[in-house]
Amino acid sequence: ALPQHPLLLASPIAQQQSRIRPCQHFPNVKIKRLFALSVSQSAACLQNNKDSRILWAKDDFLLTTGFDRVRNREVRLWDSRNLTSSVRSQTFGTSSGTLIPLLDADTGLLVLAGMGDTVADCFEVSTSEPFLSQVSHCLTEMSSRGVAMVPKLALDVMSCEVMRVLQLTDNYIVPISYQVPRKNSGHDFHADLYPDTAGVSPAMAAAEWWQGGNKQVQKVSLHPDKQPKAAKAPSDKPSPARKDLSSGESKDAARGCSTSSSPLSTPTSSAAASRSPSSTSGLSSGFLPSPSPGQAAKAFQTFLGPTSKFRHIQGVVLHRDTHITNVRDLNLTTPGECDGFCANSQYAAVPLAIAGGQIAIFTRSQPGKLPDVALPTIQNSVNVADLCWDPFDTHRLAVAGEDAKIRVWQVPKGGLKETLTDSELILQGHTEKIYSIKFHPLASDLLVSSSYDLTVRLWNLEDGEQVQLLTGHRDQVFCMAWSPDGKQLVTVCKDGKIRVYDPRKSDAPVQEGPGPDGHRGARVVWVCEGKYLLVSGFNSSSERALYLYSAASLSSGVVASVCVDVSPSTLIPFYDQDTGVVFLTGKGDTRVHIYEIVPEDPYFEECSSFKSPEPHKGLAFLPKSECNVREVEIAVALMLTKTTVEPVVFKMPRVKREFFQDDLYPDTPACWEPALSASAWLNNADGQHRKISMRPADMTPVSEAPKEAPVRKYMPSTFYLEEKTDEQKKEELLEAMVAKLGNMDDPLPQESFEGVDDDEWDD
Ligand SMILES: *[C@@H]1O[C@H](CO)[C@@H](O)[C@H](O)[C@H]1NC(C)=O
Ligand SMILES: *[C@@H]1O[C@H](CO)[C@@H](O)[C@H](O)[C@H]1NC(C)=O
Ligand SMILES: *[C@@H]1O[C@H](CO)[C@@H](O)[C@H](O)[C@H]1NC(C)=O
């Protein structure tokens, strides 16, 4: 098998929604044969008489797919000027399905999908070695009956989509989108990814061609601002946005470079510029020239994007067997301060839209279709404002009600068998509706709540008493978060302030500083071991943005910030302290944005994002202990959709998965055990979670894996040994041995296993 290089993120889009039924066959088209032309050149192409395909690659090269003598699938590159023999070839193992080649001539990206296969591989084509460099490997749910490429002008360039392929399966057409992970994806047009592409106006009429005319179709920019207002039918008149390319026949098309693109691509006027809503930032890139040939090629070789080692993180919805389906009567209008639902290793608690503040409890170990009959619920008796599980007792659920009371419920072992009407404890004190509640991360039985009465209260659940009342808020409290050492509490408030409290010392904030401008909502989380506060909110132009503040000096303002996108719902962060990766998504979103947060510049390193097939109602992350380290999962969440609860895992593509990836799994705090009791904490004691290793006893750390010479990438050995003279074979074997011997100073194995080494892409 070829190594996996998920440089490009290829993901089948939307499971149900965007799958469309295959259209009806075209009515039979009659083809009239005009002349029998003489053949100008011919060659014995493929050794086997099975099915084969051909297309023009760049310059004068042709690319064929077919089978060799021993029925291996093979791809060959030919120089059309001399068809005596192919110039490059590569085999892909035996299989009966023909490889269908799809080439994007602008970028030189080639998709190969085998008939009947459940995989589509993407390569970069080059006429030199290596001839095919793999950039992504996309597994599809169903096998291919055919594939086709969507025209470049239809791509979602603002999402850094560089290619879209449609896969025909037995019953569906499934789009597969190729996106380059970029900072500001969704905001900016990344010109370096989009060399000008062939436009839609014919270069000449049939008669002209017949009389010997040779002209290229004019190239057009993919910049959204340079698109014609309405999709025009091909016309003779070049639109003002199109460029004059009369002089250049792009000999370098497959490298993604029209030879004359740069100087000519500035539009003559801003006429016909239709601004896409997401480009309202008005960045000057709107009128930047197209990339130079070198730039474009470089972009595709290095994918200049983020440098985080988590940049190739993959979000995957687990198999249907693990889903809970037929969920009904969800309350989809939970308040903005509430995450929508909550989950722990055993249960998910979901507020229902049934009178009396009812809450459904789903048992994770019992996936499948829920019965149509009404399920037993927790009857909170008043509408649910917020709810969360006790981190140290998987059966204990705290629910804040609209009646200013907090009810603590005990779910019986094994889940709800009958409706619960009596709570274990009721916490009373707030005088108005509650916004949100949060358990203490280290001390048991300690809960904090914020309310419309503008107070934040601390409760000791050992006796149900209020133990502190924090003041100082002048408006709605958007979010509260405990510091990782459990000493401090931070709040973000609609009054534009971030406040840090030391609740055991004072009821007034110990620090106060400016927060985000926006008034639409915000969340806060401590990152980098408590050094910084990450606030997700809105900027004054209502764009969703992330801000980093120094926890030790709030008054000094924003340390770093990044704009994410435009959407009405607040991004809810989940921070994995082991990796420093933060996952952000809003209720009603499809995308989960992922960043690695580093304590120095550039602070935010964007990783590839996950897109759910349809808008979700919330994502609830589970304790680290739920990650399957054998699959290199670094985070696991439950995703609530309109009718299902589905596990989503975030994992790292690694080659040597039989080893424990110790570079990704430092010893993790046992967050599910209390470090101390509420009374101890209230008596000024502090605690820490013990740390435990995630390594299963039978796995060897990858850092201790035996060193080995890296296998030559992309090329199966058959490629080197096939159809060569004995002399050539000898030379290559010798070379290979020298390469092995010269590898004594290899980097740690895991370094060569993650994604692609950067230097690998240098010319
Ligand atoms: C075509 O290629 C073959 C082998 O690759 C070579 O022997 C031959 O000379 C070439 N012919 C021309 C006209 O260049
Ligand atoms: C909000 O974000 C947009 C897009 O990045 C930016 O143009 C604008 O200046 C930002 N506003 C503020 C006040 O930061
Ligand atoms: C859903 O919950 C919210 C907040 O508790 C409440 O205002 C709303 O009435 C509930 N919706 C239904 C249909 O019960």
PDB file of C-alpha atoms in Angstrom, residues 469-671:
ATOM      1  CA  LEU A 469     -21.159  35.300  46.433  1.00  0.00           C
ATOM      2  CA  LEU A 470     -19.063  37.114  43.851  1.00  0.00           C
ATOM      3  CA  THR A 471     -19.964  40.622  42.792  1.00  0.00           C
ATOM      4  CA  GLY A 472     -18.786  43.168  40.261  1.00  0.00           C
ATOM      5  CA  HIS A 473     -20.672  42.201  37.105  1.00  0.00           C
ATOM      6  CA  ARG A 474     -22.664  44.960  35.497  1.00  0.00           C
ATOM      7  CA  ASP A 475     -24.342  42.902  32.809  1.00  0.00           C
ATOM      8  CA  GLN A 476     -24.983  39.368  31.599  1.00  0.00           C
ATOM      9  CA  VAL A 477     -22.266  36.835  32.458  1.00  0.00           C
ATOM     10  CA  PHE A 478     -21.498  35.021  29.197  1.00  0.00           C
ATOM     11  CA  CYS A 479     -19.225  32.330  30.566  1.00  0.00           C
ATOM     12  CA  MET A 480     -17.176  31.205  33.576  1.00  0.00           C
ATOM     13  CA  ALA A 481     -14.111  28.958  33.718  1.00  0.00           C
ATOM     14  CA  TRP A 482     -11.959  27.576  36.515  1.00  0.00           C
ATOM     15  CA  SER A 483      -8.197  27.857  36.191  1.00  0.00           C
ATOM     16  CA  PRO A 484      -6.369  24.534  35.721  1.00  0.00           C
ATOM     17  CA  ASP A 485      -4.912  24.801  39.248  1.00  0.00           C
ATOM     18  CA  GLY A 486      -8.432  25.291  40.604  1.00  0.00           C
ATOM     19  CA  LYS A 487      -7.548  28.514  42.403  1.00  0.00           C
ATOM     20  CA  GLN A 488      -9.171  31.140  40.225  1.00  0.00           C
ATOM     21  CA  LEU A 489     -12.374  31.697  38.341  1.00  0.00           C
ATOM     22  CA  VAL A 490     -12.576  33.819  35.199  1.00  0.00           C
ATOM     23  CA  THR A 491     -15.738  35.342  33.777  1.00  0.00           C
ATOM     24  CA  VAL A 492     -16.527  37.141  30.517  1.00  0.00           C
ATOM     25  CA  CYS A 493     -19.335  39.632  30.755  1.00  0.00           C
ATOM     26  CA  LYS A 494     -21.510  41.531  28.321  1.00  0.00           C
ATOM     27  CA  ASP A 495     -20.250  44.748  29.930  1.00  0.00           C
ATOM     28  CA  GLY A 496     -17.082  44.145  27.855  1.00  0.00           C
ATOM     29  CA  LYS A 497     -14.928  43.050  30.792  1.00  0.00           C
ATOM     30  CA  ILE A 498     -13.018  39.924  31.680  1.00  0.00           C
ATOM     31  CA  ARG A 499     -12.706  39.381  35.422  1.00  0.00           C
ATOM     32  CA  VAL A 500     -10.581  36.996  37.426  1.00  0.00           C
ATOM     33  CA  TYR A 501     -11.724  36.059  40.937  1.00  0.00           C
ATOM     34  CA  ASP A 502      -9.955  34.325  43.744  1.00  0.00           C
ATOM     35  CA  PRO A 503     -13.173  33.201  45.411  1.00  0.00           C
ATOM     36  CA  ARG A 504     -11.538  32.043  48.641  1.00  0.00           C
ATOM     37  CA  LYS A 505      -9.960  35.444  49.210  1.00  0.00           C
ATOM     38  CA  SER A 506     -12.438  38.020  47.997  1.00  0.00           C
ATOM     39  CA  ASP A 507     -15.860  38.504  46.536  1.00  0.00           C
ATOM     40  CA  ALA A 508     -14.487  41.225  44.265  1.00  0.00           C
ATOM     41  CA  PRO A 509     -12.391  40.486  41.171  1.00  0.00           C
ATOM     42  CA  VAL A 510      -8.641  40.368  41.708  1.00  0.00           C
ATOM     43  CA  GLN A 511      -8.133  41.456  38.103  1.00  0.00           C
ATOM     44  CA  GLU A 512     -10.226  43.136  35.482  1.00  0.00           C
ATOM     45  CA  GLY A 513      -9.458  43.898  31.846  1.00  0.00           C
ATOM     46  CA  PRO A 514     -11.086  44.658  28.526  1.00  0.00           C
ATOM     47  CA  GLY A 515     -12.680  41.771  26.658  1.00  0.00           C
ATOM     48  CA  PRO A 516     -14.022  41.474  23.113  1.00  0.00           C
ATOM     49  CA  ASP A 517     -16.136  44.379  21.832  1.00  0.00           C
ATOM     50  CA  GLY A 518     -19.027  42.310  20.638  1.00  0.00           C
ATOM     51  CA  HIS A 519     -22.127  41.940  22.747  1.00  0.00           C
ATOM     52  CA  ARG A 520     -23.424  38.791  21.159  1.00  0.00           C
ATOM     53  CA  GLY A 521     -21.890  36.217  23.447  1.00  0.00           C
ATOM     54  CA  ALA A 522     -18.516  34.847  24.423  1.00  0.00           C
ATOM     55  CA  ARG A 523     -16.781  31.842  25.937  1.00  0.00           C
ATOM     56  CA  VAL A 524     -13.578  31.619  27.870  1.00  0.00           C
ATOM     57  CA  VAL A 525     -11.108  28.835  28.579  1.00  0.00           C
ATOM     58  CA  TRP A 526      -7.670  28.751  30.248  1.00  0.00           C
ATOM     59  CA  VAL A 527      -4.908  27.601  27.917  1.00  0.00           C
ATOM     60  CA  CYS A 528      -1.151  26.977  28.010  1.00  0.00           C
ATOM     61  CA  GLU A 529      -1.220  25.683  31.601  1.00  0.00           C
ATOM     62  CA  GLY A 530      -3.092  28.741  32.828  1.00  0.00           C
ATOM     63  CA  LYS A 531      -0.758  31.266  31.244  1.00  0.00           C
ATOM     64  CA  TYR A 532      -3.330  32.614  28.848  1.00  0.00           C
ATOM     65  CA  LEU A 533      -7.075  33.008  28.576  1.00  0.00           C
ATOM     66  CA  LEU A 534      -8.636  32.151  25.252  1.00  0.00           C
ATOM     67  CA  VAL A 535     -11.850  34.039  24.648  1.00  0.00           C
ATOM     68  CA  SER A 536     -14.079  33.219  21.725  1.00  0.00           C
ATOM     69  CA  GLY A 537     -16.422  36.015  20.840  1.00  0.00           C
ATOM     70  CA  PHE A 538     -17.372  38.489  18.169  1.00  0.00           C
ATOM     71  CA  ASN A 539     -15.499  41.544  17.016  1.00  0.00           C
ATOM     72  CA  SER A 540     -17.228  44.847  16.499  1.00  0.00           C
ATOM     73  CA  SER A 541     -18.132  43.915  12.938  1.00  0.00           C
ATOM     74  CA  SER A 542     -19.793  40.780  14.292  1.00  0.00           C
ATOM     75  CA  GLU A 543     -17.216  38.397  12.939  1.00  0.00           C
ATOM     76  CA  ARG A 544     -16.421  35.418  15.120  1.00  0.00           C
ATOM     77  CA  ALA A 545     -12.952  35.869  16.547  1.00  0.00           C
ATOM     78  CA  LEU A 546     -10.586  34.328  19.071  1.00  0.00           C
ATOM     79  CA  TYR A 547      -8.598  36.447  21.497  1.00  0.00           C
ATOM     80  CA  LEU A 548      -5.729  35.518  23.727  1.00  0.00           C
ATOM     81  CA  TYR A 549      -5.129  37.442  26.972  1.00  0.00           C
ATOM     82  CA  SER A 550      -2.345  37.068  29.468  1.00  0.00           C
ATOM     83  CA  ALA A 551      -3.928  35.632  32.607  1.00  0.00           C
ATOM     84  CA  ALA A 552      -1.413  37.454  34.786  1.00  0.00           C
ATOM     85  CA  SER A 553      -2.049  40.885  33.306  1.00  0.00           C
ATOM     86  CA  LEU A 554      -5.556  41.227  31.984  1.00  0.00           C
ATOM     87  CA  SER A 555      -5.358  44.992  31.834  1.00  0.00           C
ATOM     88  CA  SER A 556      -2.684  44.895  29.149  1.00  0.00           C
ATOM     89  CA  GLY A 557      -5.259  43.754  26.599  1.00  0.00           C
ATOM     90  CA  VAL A 558      -5.173  41.334  23.714  1.00  0.00           C
ATOM     91  CA  VAL A 559      -1.970  39.363  23.156  1.00  0.00           C
ATOM     92  CA  ALA A 560      -3.094  37.819  19.884  1.00  0.00           C
ATOM     93  CA  SER A 561      -6.289  37.401  17.956  1.00  0.00           C
ATOM     94  CA  VAL A 562      -7.610  35.665  14.899  1.00  0.00           C
ATOM     95  CA  CYS A 563     -10.826  36.106  12.959  1.00  0.00           C
ATOM     96  CA  VAL A 564     -12.614  32.857  12.315  1.00  0.00           C
ATOM     97  CA  ASP A 565     -15.693  33.468  10.196  1.00  0.00           C
ATOM     98  CA  VAL A 566     -19.134  35.037  10.144  1.00  0.00           C
ATOM     99  CA  SER A 567     -21.890  33.134  11.881  1.00  0.00           C
ATOM    100  CA  PRO A 568     -24.411  34.023  14.557  1.00  0.00           C
ATOM    101  CA  SER A 569     -23.695  31.373  17.186  1.00  0.00           C
ATOM    102  CA  THR A 570     -20.880  31.672  19.715  1.00  0.00           C
ATOM    103  CA  LEU A 571     -17.962  29.318  19.182  1.00  0.00           C
ATOM    104  CA  ILE A 572     -17.810  26.915  22.109  1.00  0.00           C
ATOM    105  CA  PRO A 573     -14.225  25.917  22.879  1.00  0.00           C
ATOM    106  CA  PHE A 574     -12.904  22.618  24.128  1.00  0.00           C
ATOM    107  CA  TYR A 575      -9.227  22.706  25.090  1.00  0.00           C
ATOM    108  CA  ASP A 576      -7.159  19.542  25.296  1.00  0.00           C
ATOM    109  CA  GLN A 577      -4.391  20.451  27.718  1.00  0.00           C
ATOM    110  CA  ASP A 578      -2.260  17.435  26.757  1.00  0.00           C
ATOM    111  CA  THR A 579      -1.782  18.611  23.187  1.00  0.00           C
ATOM    112  CA  GLY A 580      -2.629  22.307  23.413  1.00  0.00           C
ATOM    113  CA  VAL A 581      -5.257  21.849  20.726  1.00  0.00           C
ATOM    114  CA  VAL A 582      -8.543  23.731  20.954  1.00  0.00           C
ATOM    115  CA  PHE A 583     -11.693  22.605  19.154  1.00  0.00           C
ATOM    116  CA  LEU A 584     -14.320  25.253  18.470  1.00  0.00           C
ATOM    117  CA  THR A 585     -17.793  24.980  17.079  1.00  0.00           C
ATOM    118  CA  GLY A 586     -21.120  26.713  17.535  1.00  0.00           C
ATOM    119  CA  LYS A 587     -24.585  25.251  17.902  1.00  0.00           C
ATOM    120  CA  GLY A 588     -26.038  24.997  14.401  1.00  0.00           C
ATOM    121  CA  ASP A 589     -22.607  24.934  12.720  1.00  0.00           C
ATOM    122  CA  THR A 590     -21.246  22.229  10.487  1.00  0.00           C
ATOM    123  CA  ARG A 591     -17.597  23.090  10.932  1.00  0.00           C
ATOM    124  CA  VAL A 592     -15.371  22.374  13.900  1.00  0.00           C
ATOM    125  CA  HIS A 593     -12.427  24.779  13.803  1.00  0.00           C
ATOM    126  CA  ILE A 594      -9.227  23.419  15.266  1.00  0.00           C
ATOM    127  CA  TYR A 595      -6.177  25.380  16.414  1.00  0.00           C
ATOM    128  CA  GLU A 596      -3.040  24.489  18.234  1.00  0.00           C
ATOM    129  CA  ILE A 597      -2.407  27.218  20.803  1.00  0.00           C
ATOM    130  CA  VAL A 598       1.272  27.887  21.383  1.00  0.00           C
ATOM    131  CA  PRO A 599       2.548  30.196  24.136  1.00  0.00           C
ATOM    132  CA  GLU A 600       4.548  32.371  21.733  1.00  0.00           C
ATOM    133  CA  ASP A 601       4.092  33.935  18.341  1.00  0.00           C
ATOM    134  CA  PRO A 602       2.088  33.032  16.244  1.00  0.00           C
ATOM    135  CA  TYR A 603      -0.053  31.754  19.194  1.00  0.00           C
ATOM    136  CA  PHE A 604      -2.760  30.375  16.883  1.00  0.00           C
ATOM    137  CA  GLU A 605      -1.765  27.622  14.488  1.00  0.00           C
ATOM    138  CA  GLU A 606      -4.713  26.568  12.438  1.00  0.00           C
ATOM    139  CA  CYS A 607      -5.206  22.877  11.805  1.00  0.00           C
ATOM    140  CA  SER A 608      -7.521  21.245   9.337  1.00  0.00           C
ATOM    141  CA  SER A 609     -11.132  21.525  10.364  1.00  0.00           C
ATOM    142  CA  PHE A 610     -13.874  18.950  10.558  1.00  0.00           C
ATOM    143  CA  LYS A 611     -17.163  19.371   8.762  1.00  0.00           C
ATOM    144  CA  SER A 612     -20.219  17.454   9.844  1.00  0.00           C
ATOM    145  CA  PRO A 613     -22.570  16.256   7.113  1.00  0.00           C
ATOM    146  CA  GLU A 614     -25.384  18.432   8.405  1.00  0.00           C
ATOM    147  CA  PRO A 615     -25.611  21.255  10.943  1.00  0.00           C
ATOM    148  CA  HIS A 616     -25.201  19.849  14.441  1.00  0.00           C
ATOM    149  CA  LYS A 617     -26.911  21.012  17.634  1.00  0.00           C
ATOM    150  CA  GLY A 618     -23.816  20.752  19.761  1.00  0.00           C
ATOM    151  CA  LEU A 619     -20.631  18.838  20.418  1.00  0.00           C
ATOM    152  CA  ALA A 620     -19.837  17.528  23.907  1.00  0.00           C
ATOM    153  CA  PHE A 621     -16.262  16.377  24.447  1.00  0.00           C
ATOM    154  CA  LEU A 622     -15.550  13.329  26.560  1.00  0.00           C
ATOM    155  CA  PRO A 623     -12.723  12.700  29.050  1.00  0.00           C
ATOM    156  CA  LYS A 624      -9.330  11.821  27.551  1.00  0.00           C
ATOM    157  CA  SER A 625      -9.726   8.272  28.806  1.00  0.00           C
ATOM    158  CA  GLU A 626     -12.281   7.724  26.029  1.00  0.00           C
ATOM    159  CA  CYS A 627      -9.640   8.162  23.310  1.00  0.00           C
ATOM    160  CA  ASN A 628      -8.521   5.039  21.512  1.00  0.00           C
ATOM    161  CA  VAL A 629      -4.757   5.455  21.399  1.00  0.00           C
ATOM    162  CA  ARG A 630      -4.419   2.562  18.957  1.00  0.00           C
ATOM    163  CA  GLU A 631      -6.283   4.695  16.440  1.00  0.00           C
ATOM    164  CA  VAL A 632      -4.250   7.764  17.479  1.00  0.00           C
ATOM    165  CA  GLU A 633      -7.338   9.615  18.680  1.00  0.00           C
ATOM    166  CA  ILE A 634      -6.530  12.769  20.622  1.00  0.00           C
ATOM    167  CA  ALA A 635     -10.110  13.855  21.345  1.00  0.00           C
ATOM    168  CA  VAL A 636     -13.546  12.270  21.295  1.00  0.00           C
ATOM    169  CA  ALA A 637     -16.864  14.076  21.290  1.00  0.00           C
ATOM    170  CA  LEU A 638     -20.517  13.245  21.011  1.00  0.00           C
ATOM    171  CA  MET A 639     -22.302  15.192  18.317  1.00  0.00           C
ATOM    172  CA  LEU A 640     -25.981  15.931  18.759  1.00  0.00           C
ATOM    173  CA  THR A 641     -27.967  16.249  15.549  1.00  0.00           C
ATOM    174  CA  LYS A 642     -31.685  16.766  15.141  1.00  0.00           C
ATOM    175  CA  THR A 643     -32.399  13.067  15.615  1.00  0.00           C
ATOM    176  CA  THR A 644     -29.137  11.343  16.558  1.00  0.00           C
ATOM    177  CA  VAL A 645     -26.198  11.284  18.954  1.00  0.00           C
ATOM    178  CA  GLU A 646     -23.038  10.325  17.035  1.00  0.00           C
ATOM    179  CA  PRO A 647     -19.477   9.872  18.302  1.00  0.00           C
ATOM    180  CA  VAL A 648     -16.868  11.945  16.466  1.00  0.00           C
ATOM    181  CA  VAL A 649     -13.175  11.198  16.946  1.00  0.00           C
ATOM    182  CA  PHE A 650     -10.281  13.496  16.135  1.00  0.00           C
ATOM    183  CA  LYS A 651      -7.240  11.523  15.187  1.00  0.00           C
ATOM    184  CA  MET A 652      -3.790  11.967  13.801  1.00  0.00           C
ATOM    185  CA  PRO A 653      -2.722  10.219  10.629  1.00  0.00           C
ATOM    186  CA  ARG A 654       0.290   8.144  11.590  1.00  0.00           C
ATOM    187  CA  VAL A 655       1.976   5.364   9.672  1.00  0.00           C
ATOM    188  CA  LYS A 656       3.353   3.265  12.507  1.00  0.00           C
ATOM    189  CA  ARG A 657       0.136   2.838  14.399  1.00  0.00           C
ATOM    190  CA  GLU A 658       1.313  -0.385  15.987  1.00  0.00           C
ATOM    191  CA  PHE A 659       3.491   1.821  18.200  1.00  0.00           C
ATOM    192  CA  PHE A 660       2.256   4.042  21.007  1.00  0.00           C
ATOM    193  CA  GLN A 661       2.615   7.636  19.761  1.00  0.00           C
ATOM    194  CA  ASP A 662       4.225   8.947  22.910  1.00  0.00           C
ATOM    195  CA  ASP A 663       4.895  12.328  21.340  1.00  0.00           C
ATOM    196  CA  LEU A 664       1.128  12.891  21.253  1.00  0.00           C
ATOM    197  CA  TYR A 665       0.256  11.367  24.603  1.00  0.00           C
ATOM    198  CA  PRO A 666       2.039  12.856  27.594  1.00  0.00           C
ATOM    199  CA  ASP A 667       0.854  11.473  30.909  1.00  0.00           C
ATOM    200  CA  THR A 668      -2.666  12.776  31.281  1.00  0.00           C
ATOM    201  CA  PRO A 669      -4.318  14.115  34.422  1.00  0.00           C
ATOM    202  CA  ALA A 670      -6.969  11.783  35.819  1.00  0.00           C
ATOM    203  CA  CYS A 671      -9.669  14.457  35.538  1.00  0.00           C
TER     204      CYS A 671
END
